[in-house]
CSV table of C-alpha atoms and ligand atoms in Angstrom, one decimal:
chain,number,residue,atom,x,y,z
A,1,MET,CA,115.2,58.7,14.3
A,2,ASN,CA,113.4,61.8,12.9
A,3,LYS,CA,114.8,64.9,14.4
A,4,LYS,CA,113.5,67.5,12.0
A,5,ILE,CA,111.5,70.4,13.5
A,6,LEU,CA,109.5,73.1,11.9
A,7,VAL,CA,110.1,76.4,13.8
A,8,THR,CA,107.4,78.9,13.0
A,9,GLY,CA,108.5,82.5,13.9
A,10,GLY,CA,112.1,81.2,14.1
A,11,ALA,CA,113.5,84.5,12.8
A,12,GLY,CA,112.2,86.3,15.9
A,13,TYR,CA,113.8,87.1,19.3
A,14,ILE,CA,113.1,83.8,21.1
A,15,GLY,CA,113.0,81.8,17.9
A,16,THR,CA,116.6,82.6,16.8
A,17,HIS,CA,118.0,81.7,20.3
A,18,THR,CA,116.0,78.5,20.2
A,19,CYS,CA,117.3,77.6,16.7
A,20,ILE,CA,120.8,77.7,18.1
A,21,ALA,CA,120.0,75.6,21.1
A,22,LEU,CA,118.1,73.0,18.9
A,23,HIS,CA,121.0,72.8,16.5
A,24,ALA,CA,123.4,72.3,19.4
A,25,ALA,CA,121.2,69.5,20.7
A,26,GLY,CA,121.3,67.7,17.3
A,27,TYR,CA,117.9,68.7,15.9
A,28,ASP,CA,117.5,69.6,12.3
A,29,ILE,CA,115.5,72.9,11.9
A,30,VAL,CA,113.4,74.5,9.2
A,31,VAL,CA,112.5,78.1,9.9
A,32,TYR,CA,109.1,79.3,8.7
A,33,ASP,CA,108.6,83.1,9.1
A,34,ASN,CA,106.9,85.9,7.3
A,35,LEU,CA,109.5,88.4,8.6
A,36,SER,CA,106.7,90.7,9.8
A,37,ASN,CA,108.7,91.4,13.0
A,38,SER,CA,112.2,90.1,12.1
A,39,SER,CA,114.8,90.3,9.4
A,40,ARG,CA,116.9,88.2,7.1
A,41,GLU,CA,119.9,89.6,8.9
A,42,ALA,CA,118.8,87.7,12.0
A,43,ILE,CA,118.7,84.4,10.0
A,44,ASN,CA,122.2,85.2,8.5
A,45,ARG,CA,123.6,85.7,12.0
A,46,VAL,CA,122.1,82.4,13.3
A,47,SER,CA,123.6,80.7,10.2
A,48,ILE,CA,127.0,82.1,11.1
A,49,LEU,CA,126.7,81.1,14.8
A,50,ILE,CA,125.8,77.5,13.9
A,51,GLY,CA,128.3,77.3,11.1
A,52,GLN,CA,125.8,76.2,8.4
A,53,PRO,CA,123.0,77.8,6.3
A,54,ILE,CA,119.6,77.8,7.8
A,55,ASP,CA,116.8,76.1,5.9
A,56,PHE,CA,114.4,79.1,5.7
A,57,ILE,CA,111.0,79.4,4.2
A,58,GLU,CA,109.5,82.9,3.9
A,59,GLY,CA,105.8,82.3,4.5
A,60,ASP,CA,102.8,83.1,6.6
A,61,ILE,CA,101.1,80.6,8.9
A,62,ARG,CA,97.7,81.8,7.6
A,63,ASP,CA,98.7,80.6,4.1
A,64,ALA,CA,97.7,76.9,4.2
A,65,GLU,CA,99.1,76.2,0.7
A,66,SER,CA,102.6,77.5,1.6
A,67,LEU,CA,102.5,75.5,4.9
A,68,ARG,CA,101.4,72.4,3.0
A,69,GLN,CA,104.4,72.7,0.7
A,70,ALA,CA,106.7,72.8,3.7
A,71,PHE,CA,105.2,69.5,4.9
A,72,VAL,CA,105.5,68.0,1.4
A,73,ASP,CA,109.1,69.0,1.2
A,74,HIS,CA,110.1,67.9,4.7
A,75,ARG,CA,109.1,65.1,7.1
A,76,PHE,CA,108.8,66.7,10.5
A,77,PHE,CA,108.8,65.1,13.9
A,78,GLY,CA,107.1,68.2,15.3
A,79,VAL,CA,106.5,71.9,15.3
A,80,ILE,CA,107.7,74.6,17.7
A,81,HIS,CA,105.2,77.4,17.1
A,82,PHE,CA,106.6,80.9,18.0
A,83,ALA,CA,104.9,82.8,15.1
A,84,GLY,CA,102.6,85.5,16.5
A,85,LEU,CA,102.1,89.1,17.2
A,86,LYS,CA,103.0,90.2,20.7
A,87,ALA,CA,102.4,93.9,21.4
A,88,VAL,CA,99.7,94.2,24.1
A,89,GLY,CA,98.9,97.9,23.3
A,90,GLU,CA,98.7,97.3,19.6
A,91,SER,CA,96.4,94.3,20.2
A,92,VAL,CA,93.9,96.7,21.9
A,93,THR,CA,93.8,99.0,18.9
A,94,LYS,CA,93.9,96.1,16.3
A,95,PRO,CA,92.1,93.2,17.8
A,96,LEU,CA,91.1,91.6,14.5
A,97,LEU,CA,94.7,91.6,13.4
A,98,TYR,CA,95.7,89.8,16.6
A,99,TYR,CA,92.9,87.2,16.5
A,100,ASN,CA,93.5,86.6,12.8
A,101,ASN,CA,97.2,86.2,13.1
A,102,ASN,CA,97.5,84.4,16.4
A,103,VAL,CA,94.3,82.3,16.5
A,104,SER,CA,93.3,81.8,12.9
A,105,GLY,CA,97.0,81.3,12.0
A,106,THR,CA,97.4,78.6,14.7
A,107,ILE,CA,94.2,76.8,13.5
A,108,THR,CA,95.6,76.8,9.9
A,109,LEU,CA,98.8,75.4,11.2
A,110,LEU,CA,97.0,72.7,13.3
A,111,GLU,CA,94.9,71.7,10.3
A,112,VAL,CA,97.9,71.2,8.1
A,113,MET,CA,99.7,69.3,10.8
A,114,ARG,CA,96.8,67.0,11.1
A,115,GLN,CA,96.6,66.5,7.4
A,116,TYR,CA,100.3,65.4,7.4
A,117,ASN,CA,99.9,63.4,10.6
A,118,VAL,CA,102.4,65.5,12.5
A,119,LYS,CA,100.9,65.8,16.0
A,120,ASN,CA,103.7,67.0,18.2
A,121,LEU,CA,103.5,70.7,19.0
A,122,ILE,CA,105.3,73.1,21.4
A,123,PHE,CA,103.4,76.4,21.6
A,124,SER,CA,104.6,79.8,22.8
A,125,SER,CA,102.1,80.7,25.5
A,126,SER,CA,102.6,83.3,28.2
A,127,ALA,CA,102.3,84.1,31.9
A,128,THR,CA,99.7,86.6,30.7
A,129,VAL,CA,97.1,83.8,30.7
A,130,TYR,CA,97.2,83.9,34.5
A,131,GLY,CA,95.9,87.5,34.6
A,132,ASP,CA,96.1,89.0,38.1
A,133,PRO,CA,97.3,85.9,40.0
A,134,LYS,CA,95.5,84.9,43.2
A,135,PHE,CA,98.6,83.1,44.6
A,136,LEU,CA,102.4,83.4,44.2
A,137,PRO,CA,104.4,81.7,43.0
A,138,ILE,CA,102.0,80.9,40.1
A,139,ASP,CA,101.7,77.2,39.3
A,140,GLU,CA,100.1,75.7,36.2
A,141,SER,CA,96.8,74.9,37.9
A,142,SER,CA,96.2,78.6,38.7
A,143,SER,CA,93.1,80.0,37.2
A,144,ARG,CA,93.4,81.8,33.8
A,145,SER,CA,91.8,85.0,32.6
A,146,CYS,CA,92.9,87.8,30.3
A,147,THR,CA,91.9,91.4,29.8
A,148,ASN,CA,93.5,92.3,26.5
A,149,PRO,CA,93.2,90.8,22.9
A,150,TYR,CA,96.9,89.6,22.9
A,151,GLY,CA,96.3,87.7,26.1
A,152,GLN,CA,93.0,86.4,24.9
A,153,SER,CA,94.6,85.1,21.7
A,154,LYS,CA,97.0,83.1,23.8
A,155,LEU,CA,94.3,81.8,26.1
A,156,THR,CA,92.1,81.0,23.1
A,157,VAL,CA,94.8,78.9,21.5
A,158,GLU,CA,95.3,77.1,24.8
A,159,HIS,CA,91.6,76.2,24.9
A,160,ILE,CA,91.8,75.0,21.3
A,161,LEU,CA,94.7,72.8,22.1
A,162,GLU,CA,92.9,71.4,25.2
A,163,ASP,CA,89.9,70.6,23.0
A,164,LEU,CA,92.1,69.0,20.4
A,165,ALA,CA,93.8,66.8,22.9
A,166,VAL,CA,90.4,65.6,24.2
A,167,SER,CA,89.1,64.9,20.7
A,168,ASP,CA,92.2,62.8,19.6
A,169,GLU,CA,94.6,61.4,22.1
A,170,SER,CA,97.4,61.0,19.5
A,171,TRP,CA,98.1,64.8,19.8
A,172,ASN,CA,101.0,65.8,22.1
A,173,LEU,CA,100.6,69.5,22.9
A,174,ILE,CA,102.9,71.4,25.2
A,175,PRO,CA,102.1,75.1,25.7
A,176,LEU,CA,105.1,76.7,27.4
A,177,ARG,CA,104.1,79.7,29.5
A,178,TYR,CA,107.0,82.1,29.4
A,179,PHE,CA,107.4,84.7,32.2
A,180,ASN,CA,109.6,87.7,31.2
A,181,PRO,CA,112.2,86.7,28.6
A,182,VAL,CA,115.2,89.1,28.5
A,183,GLY,CA,118.9,88.9,27.6
A,184,ALA,CA,120.7,88.0,24.4
A,185,HIS,CA,123.1,85.4,23.0
A,186,PRO,CA,126.5,85.7,24.7
A,187,SER,CA,128.2,86.4,21.4
A,188,GLY,CA,126.3,89.8,21.1
A,189,GLN,CA,125.3,88.8,17.6
A,190,ILE,CA,121.6,88.2,18.2
A,191,GLY,CA,119.1,89.8,20.6
A,192,GLU,CA,115.8,91.6,20.9
A,193,ASP,CA,115.3,94.2,18.2
A,194,PRO,CA,112.1,96.2,18.9
A,195,ASN,CA,110.7,98.0,15.9
A,196,ASP,CA,109.8,101.2,17.6
A,197,ILE,CA,110.1,102.7,21.1
A,198,PRO,CA,110.2,99.5,23.3
A,199,ASN,CA,107.1,98.6,25.3
A,200,ASN,CA,109.0,96.2,27.6
A,201,LEU,CA,111.2,97.1,30.4
A,202,MET,CA,114.6,95.6,29.6
A,203,PRO,CA,114.9,96.9,26.0
A,204,TYR,CA,113.8,100.3,27.3
A,205,ILE,CA,116.5,100.3,30.0
A,206,SER,CA,119.2,99.2,27.5
A,207,GLN,CA,118.2,102.0,25.0
A,208,VAL,CA,118.4,104.6,27.8
A,209,ALA,CA,121.8,103.2,28.8
A,210,VAL,CA,123.1,103.4,25.2
A,211,GLY,CA,121.8,106.9,24.9
A,212,LYS,CA,119.0,106.3,22.4
A,213,LEU,CA,116.3,107.3,24.8
A,214,PRO,CA,116.7,110.1,27.5
A,215,LYS,CA,115.1,108.5,30.5
A,216,LEU,CA,113.0,105.6,31.8
A,217,SER,CA,109.5,106.1,33.0
A,218,ILE,CA,108.7,103.7,35.8
A,219,PHE,CA,105.0,102.9,35.8
A,220,GLY,CA,104.0,103.2,39.5
A,221,ASN,CA,105.9,103.2,42.8
A,222,ASP,CA,102.9,102.4,45.1
A,223,TYR,CA,102.5,98.6,44.4
A,224,PRO,CA,102.6,96.3,47.5
A,225,THR,CA,106.1,95.1,46.6
A,226,ILE,CA,109.6,95.3,48.1
A,227,ASP,CA,110.1,98.9,46.8
A,228,GLY,CA,106.7,99.9,45.4
A,229,THR,CA,107.6,99.0,41.8
A,230,GLY,CA,106.4,96.0,39.8
A,231,VAL,CA,108.0,92.6,40.3
A,232,ARG,CA,108.5,90.2,37.5
A,233,ASP,CA,110.2,86.8,36.8
A,234,PHE,CA,112.9,87.8,34.3
A,235,ILE,CA,114.3,84.8,32.5
A,236,HIS,CA,117.4,84.7,30.2
A,237,VAL,CA,116.4,83.9,26.7
A,238,THR,CA,119.1,81.3,26.3
A,239,ASP,CA,117.7,79.5,29.4
A,240,LEU,CA,114.3,79.8,27.8
A,241,ALA,CA,115.6,78.3,24.5
A,242,GLN,CA,117.1,75.4,26.5
A,243,GLY,CA,113.6,74.9,28.0
A,244,HIS,CA,112.3,74.2,24.5
A,245,VAL,CA,115.0,71.6,23.9
A,246,ALA,CA,114.0,70.0,27.2
A,247,ALA,CA,110.3,70.0,26.2
A,248,LEU,CA,111.1,68.5,22.8
A,249,ASP,CA,113.4,65.8,24.4
A,250,TYR,CA,110.6,65.0,26.8
A,251,LEU,CA,108.1,64.7,24.0
A,252,LYS,CA,110.4,62.5,22.0
A,253,GLN,CA,111.2,60.3,24.9
A,254,GLN,CA,107.5,59.9,25.8
A,255,THR,CA,106.3,59.2,22.3
A,256,SER,CA,109.1,56.7,21.6
A,257,ILE,CA,108.2,54.8,24.9
A,258,GLU,CA,104.7,54.8,23.6
A,259,GLU,CA,105.7,53.3,20.2
A,260,HIS,CA,107.9,50.6,21.7
A,261,GLY,CA,105.6,49.8,24.6
A,262,SER,CA,102.3,49.7,22.6
A,263,ASP,CA,102.0,46.0,22.1
A,264,GLU,CA,102.7,45.2,25.8
A,265,LYS,CA,99.8,47.2,27.4
A,266,SER,CA,97.7,48.8,24.8
A,267,SER,CA,95.1,50.0,27.4
A,268,ASP,CA,97.8,51.8,29.4
A,269,LYS,CA,97.6,55.4,28.3
A,270,LYS,CA,100.3,56.8,30.7
A,271,ASN,CA,102.6,57.9,27.9
A,272,SER,CA,100.1,60.0,26.1
A,273,ILE,CA,101.0,63.6,26.6
A,274,GLY,CA,97.8,65.2,25.5
A,275,PHE,CA,97.7,68.9,26.7
A,276,LEU,CA,100.6,69.6,29.1
A,277,PRO,CA,101.1,73.3,30.0
A,278,ILE,CA,104.4,74.1,31.6
A,279,ASN,CA,105.8,77.4,33.1
A,280,LEU,CA,109.2,78.6,32.0
A,281,GLY,CA,110.4,81.0,34.6
A,282,THR,CA,113.1,81.2,37.3
A,283,GLY,CA,110.8,81.2,40.3
A,284,LYS,CA,112.4,84.4,41.5
A,285,GLY,CA,110.9,87.9,41.4
A,286,THR,CA,112.9,91.1,40.7
A,287,SER,CA,111.5,94.6,41.0
A,288,VAL,CA,111.8,97.3,38.3
A,289,LEU,CA,114.2,99.3,40.5
A,290,GLU,CA,116.3,96.2,41.2
A,291,LEU,CA,116.7,95.6,37.5
A,292,VAL,CA,117.6,99.2,36.8
A,293,ALA,CA,120.3,99.1,39.5
A,294,ALA,CA,121.7,95.8,38.2
A,295,PHE,CA,121.8,97.1,34.6
A,296,SER,CA,123.4,100.3,35.7
A,297,LYS,CA,126.2,98.4,37.6
A,298,VAL,CA,126.9,96.1,34.7
A,299,SER,CA,126.9,98.7,32.0
A,300,GLU,CA,128.6,101.4,34.2
A,301,GLN,CA,126.0,103.8,32.8
A,302,ASN,CA,123.8,106.2,34.7
A,303,ILE,CA,120.1,105.3,33.9
A,304,PRO,CA,117.9,108.3,34.6
A,305,TYR,CA,114.4,107.5,35.5
A,306,HIS,CA,111.3,109.1,36.9
A,307,PHE,CA,108.1,107.7,38.4
A,308,VAL,CA,104.8,108.1,36.5
A,309,SER,CA,101.4,106.6,37.2
A,310,ARG,CA,100.7,102.9,36.9
A,311,ARG,CA,100.2,101.5,33.4
A,312,ALA,CA,96.7,100.3,32.7
A,313,GLY,CA,96.4,96.5,33.0
A,314,ASP,CA,99.7,96.0,34.9
A,315,ILE,CA,99.8,93.8,38.0
A,316,ALA,CA,101.9,94.2,41.1
A,317,SER,CA,103.8,90.9,41.1
A,318,CYS,CA,104.2,87.9,38.9
A,319,TYR,CA,106.6,85.0,39.3
A,320,ALA,CA,106.5,81.3,38.5
A,321,SER,CA,106.5,78.1,40.3
A,322,ALA,CA,109.2,76.4,38.2
A,323,ASP,CA,108.7,73.0,39.8
A,324,LYS,CA,106.8,71.3,37.0
A,325,ALA,CA,109.5,72.1,34.5
A,326,LYS,CA,112.1,70.8,36.9
A,327,ASP,CA,110.2,67.6,37.7
A,328,MET,CA,109.0,66.7,34.2
A,329,LEU,CA,111.5,68.3,31.8
A,330,LYS,CA,114.5,68.1,34.1
A,331,TRP,CA,115.1,71.7,33.2
A,332,ARG,CA,115.7,74.8,35.3
A,333,ALA,CA,116.9,78.3,34.6
A,334,LYS,CA,120.6,78.8,35.5
A,335,LEU,CA,121.5,82.4,34.6
A,336,SER,CA,121.3,85.3,37.0
A,337,ILE,CA,120.0,88.9,36.6
A,338,THR,CA,123.6,90.0,36.2
A,339,ASP,CA,124.0,87.6,33.3
A,340,MET,CA,120.8,88.9,31.7
A,341,CYS,CA,122.0,92.5,32.0
A,342,GLN,CA,125.5,91.7,30.8
A,343,ASP,CA,124.3,89.9,27.7
A,344,THR,CA,121.6,92.6,26.9
A,345,TRP,CA,124.2,95.3,27.3
A,346,ARG,CA,126.7,93.5,25.0
A,347,TRP,CA,124.0,93.1,22.3
A,348,GLN,CA,122.8,96.7,22.7
A,349,SER,CA,126.2,98.3,22.6
A,350,MET,CA,127.4,96.1,19.7
A,351,ASN,CA,124.2,96.8,17.8
A,352,PRO,CA,122.8,100.2,18.8
A,353,ASN,CA,120.4,100.1,15.9
A,354,GLY,CA,119.5,96.4,16.2
A,355,TYR,CA,119.9,94.4,12.9
A,356,ASP,CA,119.6,97.6,10.8
A,357,GLY,CA,122.8,99.3,9.9
A,358,SER,CA,124.8,96.9,12.1
A,359,ILE,CA,128.4,97.9,12.8
B,401,NAD,P1,109.1,88.1,17.8
B,401,NAD,O1,108.1,89.1,17.3
B,401,NAD,O2,110.5,88.5,17.9
B,401,NAD,O3,109.0,86.7,17.0
B,401,NAD,C1,107.8,86.3,16.4
B,401,NAD,C2,108.1,85.9,15.0
B,401,NAD,O4,106.9,85.4,14.3
B,401,NAD,C3,108.7,87.1,14.1
B,401,NAD,O5,109.9,86.7,13.5
B,401,NAD,C4,107.5,87.4,13.1
B,401,NAD,O6,108.1,87.8,11.9
B,401,NAD,C5,106.9,86.0,13.0
B,401,NAD,N1,105.5,86.0,12.6
B,401,NAD,C6,104.5,86.7,13.2
B,401,NAD,N2,103.3,86.5,12.6
B,401,NAD,C7,103.6,85.5,11.6
B,401,NAD,C8,102.8,84.8,10.7
B,401,NAD,N3,101.5,85.1,10.5
B,401,NAD,N4,103.4,83.9,9.9
B,401,NAD,C9,104.7,83.7,10.0
B,401,NAD,N5,105.5,84.3,10.8
B,401,NAD,C10,104.9,85.2,11.7
B,401,NAD,O7,108.5,87.7,19.2
B,401,NAD,P2,109.2,86.8,20.4
B,401,NAD,O8,109.5,87.6,21.5
B,401,NAD,O9,110.3,86.0,19.8
B,401,NAD,O10,108.0,85.8,20.8
B,401,NAD,C11,107.8,84.6,20.2
B,401,NAD,C12,106.5,84.0,20.7
B,401,NAD,O11,106.5,84.0,22.1
B,401,NAD,C13,105.3,84.8,20.3
B,401,NAD,O12,104.2,84.0,20.0
B,401,NAD,C14,105.0,85.6,21.6
B,401,NAD,O13,103.6,86.0,21.7
B,401,NAD,C15,105.4,84.6,22.7
B,401,NAD,N6,105.8,85.3,24.0
B,401,NAD,C16,106.7,86.2,24.0
B,401,NAD,C17,107.0,86.9,25.2
B,401,NAD,C18,108.1,88.0,25.2
B,401,NAD,O14,108.1,88.7,26.2
B,401,NAD,N7,109.0,88.1,24.2
B,401,NAD,C19,106.4,86.5,26.4
B,401,NAD,C20,105.5,85.5,26.3
B,401,NAD,C21,105.1,84.9,25.1
B,402,UFG,N1,107.8,99.0,33.1
B,402,UFG,C1,108.1,100.3,33.4
B,402,UFG,N2,108.5,101.1,32.4
B,402,UFG,C2,108.5,100.7,31.1
B,402,UFG,C3,108.2,99.4,30.8
B,402,UFG,C4,107.8,98.6,31.8
B,402,UFG,O1,108.1,100.7,34.6
B,402,UFG,O2,108.9,101.5,30.2
B,402,UFG,C5,107.4,98.1,34.2
B,402,UFG,C6,106.0,97.6,34.1
B,402,UFG,O3,105.1,98.5,34.7
B,402,UFG,C7,106.1,96.2,34.8
B,402,UFG,C8,107.5,95.8,34.5
B,402,UFG,O4,108.2,97.0,34.1
B,402,UFG,O5,106.0,96.4,36.2
B,402,UFG,C9,107.6,94.7,33.4
B,402,UFG,O6,106.9,95.3,32.2
B,402,UFG,P1,107.1,94.6,30.8
B,402,UFG,O7,106.3,95.4,29.8
B,402,UFG,O8,108.6,94.4,30.5
B,402,UFG,O9,106.5,93.1,31.0
B,402,UFG,P2,105.1,92.7,31.4
B,402,UFG,O10,105.2,91.8,32.6
B,402,UFG,O11,104.1,93.8,31.5
B,402,UFG,O12,104.6,91.9,30.1
B,402,UFG,C10,105.4,91.0,29.4
B,402,UFG,C11,105.0,90.9,28.0
B,402,UFG,C12,103.7,90.3,27.8
B,402,UFG,C13,103.7,88.9,28.5
B,402,UFG,C14,104.1,89.1,30.0
B,402,UFG,C15,104.2,87.7,30.6
B,402,UFG,O13,105.0,92.2,27.4
B,402,UFG,O14,103.4,90.1,26.5
B,402,UFG,O15,105.4,89.7,30.0
B,402,UFG,O16,105.0,86.9,29.9
B,402,UFG,F1,102.5,88.4,28.4
């Protein structure tokens, strides 16, 4: 049975953790990454953690020739597509870069996949596609809208995947809508390594705790939430990684039922996956102040903070309905906020400068 998976963006934060989970589940992986937001050191560390060298191709998803070569050299069962740019603020100042990388890059990937008849895809989507949600918890049928180019690029790719599934039912396309991934591998060897001053809450808190940044600015304390600060569904990155394995196992199981059952009832289309969006979240909301308190307790560090005005584009509360993932993928997040803080702290204190100049 073919268990070879192309992992685009596999050198990044979520990609590295997912490579470890895929390897542990018996999948063979080939990482394809242009290293625009990651490093060879991350790949080296994954190799050490899994005890064997990683099959790594340095390449850009917008480079069709380089992608084709990967499909000539390997026979893939499917693709997990993490490659993309993810900074909301930067996407506002560089929209063409974001649409080119995230949308055009994905179209190029899909064209090459079609050419080599590899039609199984798991795509990194985001809870950002729900915009300001009308209901909580957010389920997959909630309406979608985005206000920034990063979010638009994710939503546009989702629309492309939907159209593709309608045009040809042999595609199996699962966008996983991540809520707020945080945490690190329990070894402390891999984790999130922001290039600059972090935009996101957890890496900001951990850099304050380790003394790299003086204090946290909390964006708003007048939201209609438990303590006035924003509420999010933080999910441990290793749980998230496991969610990808569950999605792939589901896809494999469904498509093999289809293969074996095809001569019995050829008109029965129930095993065709088509376009199947699934939330990956815990279903539980945590406020900014609650996360700061949990991190402070775990790290035994004081985390100075002050309140500033709301950040443009932020919403009050966002947390997932995790029922579809539980019902269909038999997956649920297991790790707690304490685990998330503990593992982030271990990674941050063992690697105060991320993958650069590691100690
Ligand atoms: P990351 O930046 O750590 O990883 C993305 C990887 O893709 C990097 O290694 C980068 O070098 C690579 N890459 C970017 N453009 C590429 C291109 N054109 N060709 C080849 N490789 C390219 O980000 P992450 O946090 O691991 O996120 C992975 C995916 O999940 C992204 O698509 C992101 O938008 C999505 N996502 C992330 C979050 C989050 O909070 N981290 C939330 C929702 C969705
Ligand atoms: N926050 C602060 N101070 C900071 C950073 C964040 O108070 O320095 C607050 C925000 O206002 C928000 C909460 O912490 O209330 C979480 O903010 P993040 O930036 O960590 O996460 P977001 O929910 O805003 O967005 C993230 C990713 C998006 C993704 C979205 C949903 O940045 O790309 O989760 O997955 F789309």
